[in-house]
CSV table of C-alpha atoms and ligand atoms in Angstrom, one decimal:
chain,number,residue,atom,x,y,z
A,1,MET,CA,0.0,0.0,0.0
A,2,LYS,CA,1.1,3.5,-0.8
A,3,LYS,CA,2.6,5.4,2.3
A,4,HIS,CA,1.0,8.4,3.8
A,5,ASN,CA,3.5,10.9,2.4
A,6,PHE,CA,4.1,14.0,4.4
A,7,SER,CA,7.4,14.8,2.7
A,8,ALA,CA,8.3,18.5,2.6
A,9,GLY,CA,9.8,18.2,-0.9
A,10,PRO,CA,10.1,16.6,-3.3
A,11,CYS,CA,6.4,16.2,-2.5
A,12,ILE,CA,3.6,13.8,-2.9
A,13,LEU,CA,2.0,13.8,-6.4
A,14,PRO,CA,-1.5,12.5,-7.3
A,15,GLN,CA,-1.4,8.7,-7.9
A,16,SER,CA,-3.2,9.1,-11.3
A,17,VAL,CA,-0.5,11.6,-12.4
A,18,LEU,CA,2.3,9.2,-11.4
A,19,LYS,CA,0.7,6.4,-13.4
A,20,GLN,CA,0.3,8.6,-16.5
A,21,ALA,CA,3.9,9.8,-16.2
A,22,ALA,CA,5.2,6.3,-15.9
A,23,GLU,CA,3.3,5.3,-19.0
A,24,ALA,CA,4.7,8.3,-20.9
A,25,VAL,CA,8.2,7.3,-20.0
A,26,LEU,CA,7.6,4.0,-21.8
A,27,ASN,CA,5.4,5.1,-24.7
A,28,PHE,CA,4.4,8.7,-25.1
A,29,ASN,CA,1.5,9.7,-27.2
A,30,ASN,CA,1.2,6.2,-28.6
A,31,ASP,CA,4.2,6.9,-30.8
A,32,ASN,CA,6.2,4.0,-29.4
A,33,LEU,CA,8.8,6.4,-28.2
A,34,SER,CA,9.5,7.6,-24.7
A,35,LEU,CA,8.7,11.2,-23.6
A,36,ILE,CA,12.3,11.5,-22.5
A,37,GLU,CA,13.9,10.4,-25.8
A,38,ILE,CA,12.1,12.7,-28.3
A,39,SER,CA,13.0,16.2,-29.4
A,40,HIS,CA,11.7,19.0,-27.1
A,41,ARG,CA,11.0,20.7,-30.4
A,42,SER,CA,8.7,17.9,-31.6
A,43,LYS,CA,5.1,18.8,-32.0
A,44,PRO,CA,3.9,16.5,-29.1
A,45,PHE,CA,6.3,18.1,-26.7
A,46,VAL,CA,5.8,21.7,-27.8
A,47,ALA,CA,2.1,21.0,-27.1
A,48,VAL,CA,2.9,19.8,-23.6
A,49,MET,CA,4.9,22.9,-22.9
A,50,GLU,CA,2.1,25.2,-24.2
A,51,LYS,CA,-0.5,23.3,-22.2
A,52,ALA,CA,1.5,23.6,-19.0
A,53,ARG,CA,2.1,27.3,-19.5
A,54,SER,CA,-1.6,28.0,-20.3
A,55,LEU,CA,-2.9,25.9,-17.4
A,56,VAL,CA,-0.7,27.9,-15.0
A,57,LEU,CA,-2.2,31.2,-16.2
A,58,GLU,CA,-5.7,29.7,-16.2
A,59,LEU,CA,-5.5,28.3,-12.7
A,60,LEU,CA,-4.1,31.6,-11.3
A,61,ASN,CA,-6.7,33.6,-13.2
A,62,LEU,CA,-3.9,35.6,-15.0
A,63,GLN,CA,-4.9,35.0,-18.6
A,64,ASN,CA,-4.9,38.1,-20.9
A,65,LYS,CA,-3.4,40.2,-18.1
A,66,GLY,CA,0.1,40.7,-19.6
A,67,TYR,CA,1.7,37.7,-17.8
A,68,THR,CA,3.8,35.0,-19.2
A,69,ALA,CA,4.5,31.6,-17.5
A,70,LEU,CA,8.0,30.1,-17.9
A,71,PHE,CA,9.4,26.7,-16.9
A,72,LEU,CA,13.0,27.3,-16.1
A,73,GLN,CA,15.8,25.4,-14.4
A,74,GLY,CA,18.1,25.9,-11.4
A,75,GLY,CA,15.4,25.7,-8.8
A,76,ALA,CA,13.8,28.5,-6.8
A,77,SER,CA,17.3,29.2,-5.6
A,78,MET,CA,18.3,30.4,-9.1
A,79,GLU,CA,15.4,32.8,-9.0
A,80,PHE,CA,16.9,34.4,-5.8
A,81,LEU,CA,19.6,35.6,-8.3
A,82,MET,CA,17.5,36.1,-11.4
A,83,VAL,CA,15.0,38.4,-9.7
A,84,PRO,CA,17.6,41.1,-8.9
A,85,TYR,CA,19.5,40.5,-12.1
A,86,ASN,CA,16.3,41.4,-14.1
A,87,LEU,CA,14.7,43.9,-11.9
A,88,LEU,CA,17.3,45.9,-10.0
A,89,PRO,CA,19.0,48.8,-11.8
A,90,SER,CA,22.3,50.0,-10.4
A,91,ASN,CA,20.7,53.0,-8.7
A,92,GLY,CA,17.7,51.0,-7.5
A,93,LYS,CA,16.8,49.5,-4.1
A,94,ALA,CA,15.6,46.0,-3.5
A,95,THR,CA,13.5,45.5,-0.4
A,96,TYR,CA,12.8,42.2,1.3
A,97,LEU,CA,10.7,40.8,4.0
A,98,ASP,CA,12.7,38.2,5.9
A,99,THR,CA,10.5,35.4,7.2
A,100,GLY,CA,13.0,32.5,7.3
A,101,THR,CA,15.7,30.5,5.7
A,102,TRP,CA,14.5,30.9,2.1
A,103,SER,CA,14.0,34.7,2.3
A,104,SER,CA,17.4,35.0,3.9
A,105,LYS,CA,18.9,33.1,1.0
A,106,ALA,CA,17.1,35.4,-1.5
A,107,ILE,CA,18.4,38.5,0.4
A,108,LYS,CA,22.0,37.2,0.2
A,109,GLU,CA,21.8,36.9,-3.6
A,110,ALA,CA,20.2,40.3,-4.1
A,111,LYS,CA,23.0,41.9,-2.1
A,112,LEU,CA,25.4,40.7,-4.8
A,113,LEU,CA,23.6,42.8,-7.4
A,114,GLY,CA,22.9,46.1,-5.5
A,115,ASN,CA,21.4,48.1,-2.7
A,116,THR,CA,19.3,45.7,-0.7
A,117,GLU,CA,17.3,46.5,2.4
A,118,VAL,CA,15.6,44.1,4.8
A,119,ILE,CA,12.5,46.1,5.8
A,120,ALA,CA,11.3,43.6,8.5
A,121,SER,CA,12.4,40.3,9.9
A,122,SER,CA,11.0,37.8,12.3
A,123,LYS,CA,14.5,36.3,13.0
A,124,ASP,CA,14.4,37.5,16.6
A,125,ASP,CA,11.5,35.2,17.4
A,126,GLY,CA,13.0,32.2,15.6
A,127,PHE,CA,10.8,32.9,12.5
A,128,LYS,CA,7.7,31.7,14.4
A,129,SER,CA,5.7,34.6,13.0
A,130,ILE,CA,5.3,36.9,10.0
A,131,PRO,CA,6.2,40.6,10.6
A,132,LYS,CA,3.2,42.8,10.1
A,133,GLN,CA,4.2,46.4,11.0
A,134,TYR,CA,6.4,47.6,8.2
A,135,THR,CA,6.2,50.0,5.3
A,136,ILE,CA,7.8,49.6,1.9
A,137,PRO,CA,10.1,52.6,1.4
A,138,GLU,CA,9.1,55.1,-1.3
A,139,ASP,CA,12.4,54.6,-3.1
A,140,ALA,CA,12.0,50.8,-3.3
A,141,THR,CA,12.4,49.3,-6.8
A,142,TYR,CA,10.7,46.2,-5.8
A,143,PHE,CA,9.4,44.3,-2.7
A,144,HIS,CA,10.1,40.6,-2.3
A,145,CYS,CA,8.4,38.2,0.1
A,146,THR,CA,8.0,34.5,0.7
A,147,SER,CA,4.4,33.5,0.9
A,148,ASN,CA,4.9,30.3,2.9
A,149,ASN,CA,7.8,29.4,5.1
A,150,THR,CA,8.3,25.8,4.4
A,151,ILE,CA,10.7,25.2,7.3
A,152,TYR,CA,9.1,27.1,10.2
A,153,GLY,CA,5.5,26.5,9.1
A,154,THR,CA,4.4,30.1,8.8
A,155,GLN,CA,2.3,31.6,6.0
A,156,MET,CA,1.4,35.1,4.9
A,157,LYS,CA,-2.3,35.6,5.2
A,158,SER,CA,-2.2,39.0,3.6
A,159,PHE,CA,0.2,41.0,1.4
A,160,PRO,CA,1.0,44.7,1.6
A,161,LYS,CA,-0.9,46.9,-0.7
A,162,THR,CA,1.8,48.7,-2.7
A,163,ASN,CA,2.4,50.3,-6.0
A,164,LYS,CA,5.9,48.9,-6.1
A,165,ILE,CA,6.8,45.9,-8.1
A,166,THR,CA,5.9,42.9,-5.9
A,167,VAL,CA,7.8,39.6,-6.2
A,168,CYS,CA,6.8,36.5,-4.3
A,169,ASP,CA,8.5,33.2,-3.7
A,170,MET,CA,5.5,30.8,-3.6
A,171,SER,CA,7.5,27.6,-3.8
A,172,SER,CA,5.6,25.8,-1.1
A,173,ASP,CA,2.0,27.1,-1.4
A,174,ILE,CA,1.4,28.0,-5.0
A,175,PHE,CA,-1.9,26.6,-6.3
A,176,SER,CA,-3.0,25.8,-2.7
A,177,ARG,CA,-5.3,28.7,-1.9
A,178,GLU,CA,-7.2,31.5,-3.7
A,179,LEU,CA,-5.4,34.8,-3.9
A,180,ASP,CA,-5.6,37.8,-6.2
A,181,PHE,CA,-2.5,36.7,-8.0
A,182,SER,CA,-2.6,39.9,-10.1
A,183,GLN,CA,-1.3,41.8,-7.0
A,184,PHE,CA,2.1,40.2,-7.8
A,185,ASP,CA,4.3,41.2,-10.7
A,186,LEU,CA,6.5,38.2,-10.5
A,187,ILE,CA,5.8,34.8,-8.8
A,188,TYR,CA,8.2,31.9,-8.7
A,189,ALA,CA,8.1,28.4,-7.4
A,190,GLY,CA,10.3,25.3,-7.5
A,191,ALA,CA,8.0,22.6,-8.9
A,192,GLN,CA,8.9,20.0,-6.3
A,193,LYS,CA,6.8,21.4,-3.4
A,194,ASN,CA,3.3,21.5,-4.9
A,195,MET,CA,3.3,20.9,-8.6
A,196,GLY,CA,5.7,18.3,-9.9
A,197,PRO,CA,9.1,16.6,-9.7
A,198,ALA,CA,12.3,18.5,-8.9
A,199,GLY,CA,14.0,19.9,-12.0
A,200,THR,CA,11.9,22.8,-13.2
A,201,THR,CA,10.9,26.1,-11.7
A,202,LEU,CA,7.8,28.0,-12.5
A,203,VAL,CA,8.1,31.8,-13.1
A,204,VAL,CA,5.0,33.9,-13.8
A,205,VAL,CA,6.0,37.4,-14.7
A,206,LYS,CA,4.2,40.5,-15.9
A,207,GLU,CA,6.1,41.3,-19.1
A,208,SER,CA,5.9,45.1,-18.7
A,209,ILE,CA,8.2,45.0,-15.7
A,210,LEU,CA,11.1,43.5,-17.7
A,211,GLY,CA,13.9,45.2,-19.7
A,212,LYS,CA,14.0,48.2,-17.4
A,213,THR,CA,17.5,47.9,-16.0
A,214,ALA,CA,20.5,48.9,-18.1
A,215,ARG,CA,22.3,45.8,-16.8
A,216,GLN,CA,23.7,43.2,-19.3
A,217,ILE,CA,22.0,40.0,-18.4
A,218,PRO,CA,23.5,36.6,-19.3
A,219,SER,CA,21.1,34.9,-21.7
A,220,MET,CA,20.2,32.0,-19.4
A,221,LEU,CA,19.3,34.5,-16.6
A,222,ASP,CA,17.3,36.8,-18.8
A,223,TYR,CA,13.5,36.4,-18.4
A,224,GLN,CA,12.9,38.3,-21.7
A,225,ILE,CA,14.9,35.8,-23.6
A,226,HIS,CA,13.1,32.8,-22.0
A,227,SER,CA,9.8,34.5,-22.7
A,228,ALA,CA,10.7,35.3,-26.4
A,229,LYS,CA,11.6,31.7,-26.9
A,230,ASP,CA,8.4,30.4,-25.3
A,231,SER,CA,10.4,28.8,-22.5
A,232,MET,CA,12.5,26.8,-25.0
A,233,PHE,CA,15.6,28.9,-25.2
A,234,ASN,CA,17.6,25.8,-24.3
A,235,THR,CA,16.4,22.2,-23.7
A,236,PRO,CA,13.7,22.4,-21.0
A,237,ALA,CA,13.4,19.8,-18.3
A,238,VAL,CA,11.0,17.7,-20.4
A,239,PHE,CA,9.9,15.2,-17.8
A,240,PRO,CA,9.3,17.6,-14.9
A,241,VAL,CA,7.4,19.9,-17.2
A,242,TYR,CA,5.3,17.0,-18.4
A,243,VAL,CA,4.5,15.8,-14.9
A,244,SER,CA,3.7,19.4,-13.8
A,245,MET,CA,1.3,19.7,-16.7
A,246,LEU,CA,-0.4,16.5,-15.6
A,247,THR,CA,-0.7,17.8,-12.0
A,248,LEU,CA,-2.1,21.1,-13.2
A,249,GLN,CA,-4.6,19.3,-15.3
A,250,TRP,CA,-5.5,17.1,-12.3
A,251,LEU,CA,-6.1,20.3,-10.3
A,252,LYS,CA,-8.2,21.8,-13.0
A,253,ASP,CA,-10.4,18.7,-13.2
A,254,LEU,CA,-10.9,18.8,-9.5
A,255,GLY,CA,-12.3,22.3,-9.7
A,256,GLY,CA,-9.2,24.3,-9.5
A,257,ILE,CA,-7.7,26.2,-6.6
A,258,LYS,CA,-11.1,27.0,-5.1
A,259,ALA,CA,-11.8,23.3,-4.6
A,260,ILE,CA,-8.4,22.3,-3.4
A,261,GLU,CA,-8.3,25.2,-0.9
A,262,LYS,CA,-11.3,23.7,0.9
A,263,VAL,CA,-9.6,20.3,1.2
A,264,ASN,CA,-6.4,22.0,2.4
A,265,GLU,CA,-8.3,24.0,5.0
A,266,ALA,CA,-10.0,20.8,6.3
A,267,LYS,CA,-6.6,19.0,6.5
A,268,ALA,CA,-5.0,21.8,8.4
A,269,ALA,CA,-7.9,22.3,10.8
A,270,LEU,CA,-7.9,18.6,11.6
A,271,LEU,CA,-4.2,18.5,12.5
A,272,TYR,CA,-3.9,21.8,14.3
A,273,ASN,CA,-6.9,20.9,16.3
A,274,GLU,CA,-5.2,17.7,17.4
A,275,ILE,CA,-1.9,19.5,18.2
A,276,ASP,CA,-3.8,22.1,20.4
A,277,SER,CA,-5.9,19.5,22.2
A,278,ASN,CA,-3.3,16.8,22.7
A,279,ALA,CA,-1.3,17.4,25.9
A,280,LEU,CA,1.8,15.7,24.5
A,281,PHE,CA,2.3,18.1,21.6
A,282,GLU,CA,2.7,21.8,20.9
A,283,GLY,CA,2.7,23.8,17.7
A,284,TYR,CA,5.8,25.7,16.6
A,285,ALA,CA,4.5,28.7,14.7
A,286,SER,CA,2.4,31.5,16.1
A,287,LYS,CA,-1.3,30.6,15.7
A,288,GLU,CA,-2.3,33.5,13.5
A,289,ASP,CA,0.5,32.8,11.1
A,290,ARG,CA,0.2,29.1,10.8
A,291,SER,CA,0.7,27.5,7.4
A,292,LEU,CA,-1.9,25.3,5.8
A,293,MET,CA,0.8,23.5,3.9
A,294,ASN,CA,3.6,22.8,6.4
A,295,VAL,CA,2.5,22.1,10.0
A,296,THR,CA,5.3,22.3,12.5
A,297,PHE,CA,5.1,20.8,16.0
A,298,THR,CA,7.1,19.3,18.8
A,299,LEU,CA,6.8,16.8,21.5
A,300,LYS,CA,6.7,18.6,24.9
A,301,ASP,CA,8.7,15.7,26.3
A,302,ASN,CA,11.6,14.8,24.1
A,303,SER,CA,12.2,11.5,25.8
A,304,LEU,CA,9.1,10.2,24.0
A,305,GLN,CA,10.6,10.8,20.6
A,306,GLU,CA,11.7,7.3,19.8
A,307,LYS,CA,8.4,5.8,20.7
A,308,PHE,CA,6.4,8.4,18.8
A,309,ASP,CA,8.7,7.9,15.7
A,310,ALA,CA,8.1,4.2,15.9
A,311,ALA,CA,4.3,4.7,16.1
A,312,TRP,CA,3.9,6.9,13.0
A,313,LYS,CA,6.3,4.8,11.0
A,314,ALA,CA,4.3,1.7,11.9
A,315,ALA,CA,1.2,3.5,10.6
A,316,GLY,CA,2.7,3.8,7.2
A,317,ILE,CA,3.6,7.5,7.5
A,318,ASN,CA,6.6,8.9,5.7
A,319,GLY,CA,8.5,12.2,5.9
A,320,LEU,CA,7.3,13.6,9.3
A,321,ASN,CA,10.7,14.7,10.6
A,322,GLY,CA,11.2,18.5,11.0
A,323,HIS,CA,13.8,20.3,8.9
A,324,ARG,CA,17.3,19.6,10.2
A,325,SER,CA,17.7,23.2,11.2
A,326,ILE,CA,14.8,23.2,13.8
A,327,GLY,CA,14.1,19.5,14.5
A,328,GLY,CA,10.7,18.4,15.9
A,329,TYR,CA,8.0,17.4,13.4
A,330,ARG,CA,6.7,18.8,10.2
A,331,ALA,CA,3.7,17.5,8.4
A,332,SER,CA,3.7,18.8,4.8
A,333,MET,CA,0.2,18.6,3.4
A,334,TYR,CA,0.5,19.6,-0.2
A,335,ASN,CA,-2.4,19.5,-2.6
A,336,ALA,CA,-2.1,15.8,-3.5
A,337,LEU,CA,-2.1,14.6,0.1
A,338,PRO,CA,-5.5,13.1,0.9
A,339,LEU,CA,-7.5,14.0,4.0
A,340,GLU,CA,-7.4,10.3,4.9
A,341,SER,CA,-3.6,10.5,5.5
A,342,VAL,CA,-4.1,13.4,8.0
A,343,GLN,CA,-6.8,11.3,9.7
A,344,VAL,CA,-4.2,8.5,10.0
A,345,LEU,CA,-1.7,10.9,11.6
A,346,VAL,CA,-4.2,12.3,14.0
A,347,THR,CA,-5.3,8.8,15.1
A,348,VAL,CA,-1.6,7.9,15.8
A,349,MET,CA,-1.2,11.1,17.9
A,350,ARG,CA,-4.4,10.4,19.8
A,351,ASN,CA,-3.6,6.8,20.5
A,352,PHE,CA,-0.1,7.8,21.5
A,353,ASN,CA,-1.5,10.0,24.2
A,354,LYS,CA,-3.7,7.2,25.6
B,1,LIG,C1,12.3,24.7,-1.2
B,1,LIG,C2,12.2,26.1,-1.3
B,1,LIG,C3,13.1,26.9,-2.0
B,1,LIG,C4,14.3,26.3,-2.7
B,1,LIG,O1,13.9,25.6,-3.8
B,1,LIG,P1,15.0,24.9,-4.8
B,1,LIG,O2,14.1,24.5,-6.0
B,1,LIG,O3,15.5,23.7,-4.1
B,1,LIG,O4,16.0,25.8,-5.2
B,1,LIG,C5,12.9,28.2,-2.1
B,1,LIG,N1,11.9,28.8,-1.5
B,1,LIG,C6,11.0,28.1,-0.8
B,1,LIG,C7,9.9,28.9,-0.1
B,1,LIG,C8,11.1,26.8,-0.7
B,1,LIG,O5,10.2,26.1,0.1
C-alpha cells in the first residue's frame, strides 16, 4: 500500500499523475517512443509545454493580463539571483521581508547585485511569526516576500498593498489557496513542493516590468529571452514539465484552486486541532501565522521521541521529521495529500496520548 507521504519536498503527487507519467516514459502519445527520448522541439512536446504554460495562467486567473509563464531550471534558488538581475538597476533599491531561511537566501543573492534592504524580519522570534508592521520605502524598486515558510511553518495571510513591483516566492504554497494573483508582478516556485518533480521552476511574470534595468544580463538568466523563446531557449526539463502539466490538469479537473483550498483547510484544521488539544504536543508557529501547507510541531517531552517515531512509521507515514535546522516534526500537506492521510496521523497522535 502507498505510504501516507508528508514529505516536505520533493512532494507527494497524485497517484493518477504518477501512473500517466510512468506510461509516458515507456510510450508517449502512442508513438512508441519515450517522452524523454524525443526532441523537445517535436510537436507533441511543444504541445505539452504550451499546455503547461496555459494551465498555469488559467488556474491563477492571470490570462490576458500581460503575464507569461515560464518553466526554467536551477530551482527556486536560481530565482533568488535572477530576480535582482532582471529587476534591480544600479541606482535601485531591492526591499525584502525576511521570514526565514528561504527569504534570507534570497536576500543574500540580491546583495550581490545592488542596494538591498531588509525592511522587516522575524528572525528574533525564531521565525515563528510573520512581521506585520512595516512600510515599503518610497524609493524601493521592488518588494520581495516568501508567501509560505516551508521550514518554520508560517504563511502570509495577507500581502502589503503597494504600487511597487511585488515579487513572491510561492514555492511551497502555489496553487494551494485562492489569492488575487494579479497583485504580484512576479511569482516563482520550484516545482517540487506542490506541482511536480524537482528539476523545473515556474516563473510567472508581468512582461511590462522586464527590460527596465541597463544591466547586461547573461542569456540564461534573462527572463525576456526565455519569454521570447516560449520557455524553450535551451532544452527544457521535459519530464518535470510534463508531470507538472499533468498535475495542473488534475487540479483543474478537481475544480481548480477554489476546490483544493477547501480540502487544504480541512486537513490543516484537523491536524492543528489535534496539536492544540493533545497534551503531548505543541505547535511551533504563532497561531495567527500558521501555514496550511507545512504544519510544524514538537513533543513537549523529548524522551518520547523514539516511541512516537516508531508509532507513526508503523502506521505507514513517511516524511514527518522536521527540517534539520529546527528539528521536531513537520507535516507537509500539499495538494495531493488526501485527507485520509491526515486522519491516520491524527489517530496515531491520539492513540499515543492514551
Ligand atoms: C524549497 C524552497 C526553495 C528552494 O527551492 P529549490 O528548488 O531547491 O532551489 C525556495 N523557497 C521556498 C519557499 C522553498 O520552500
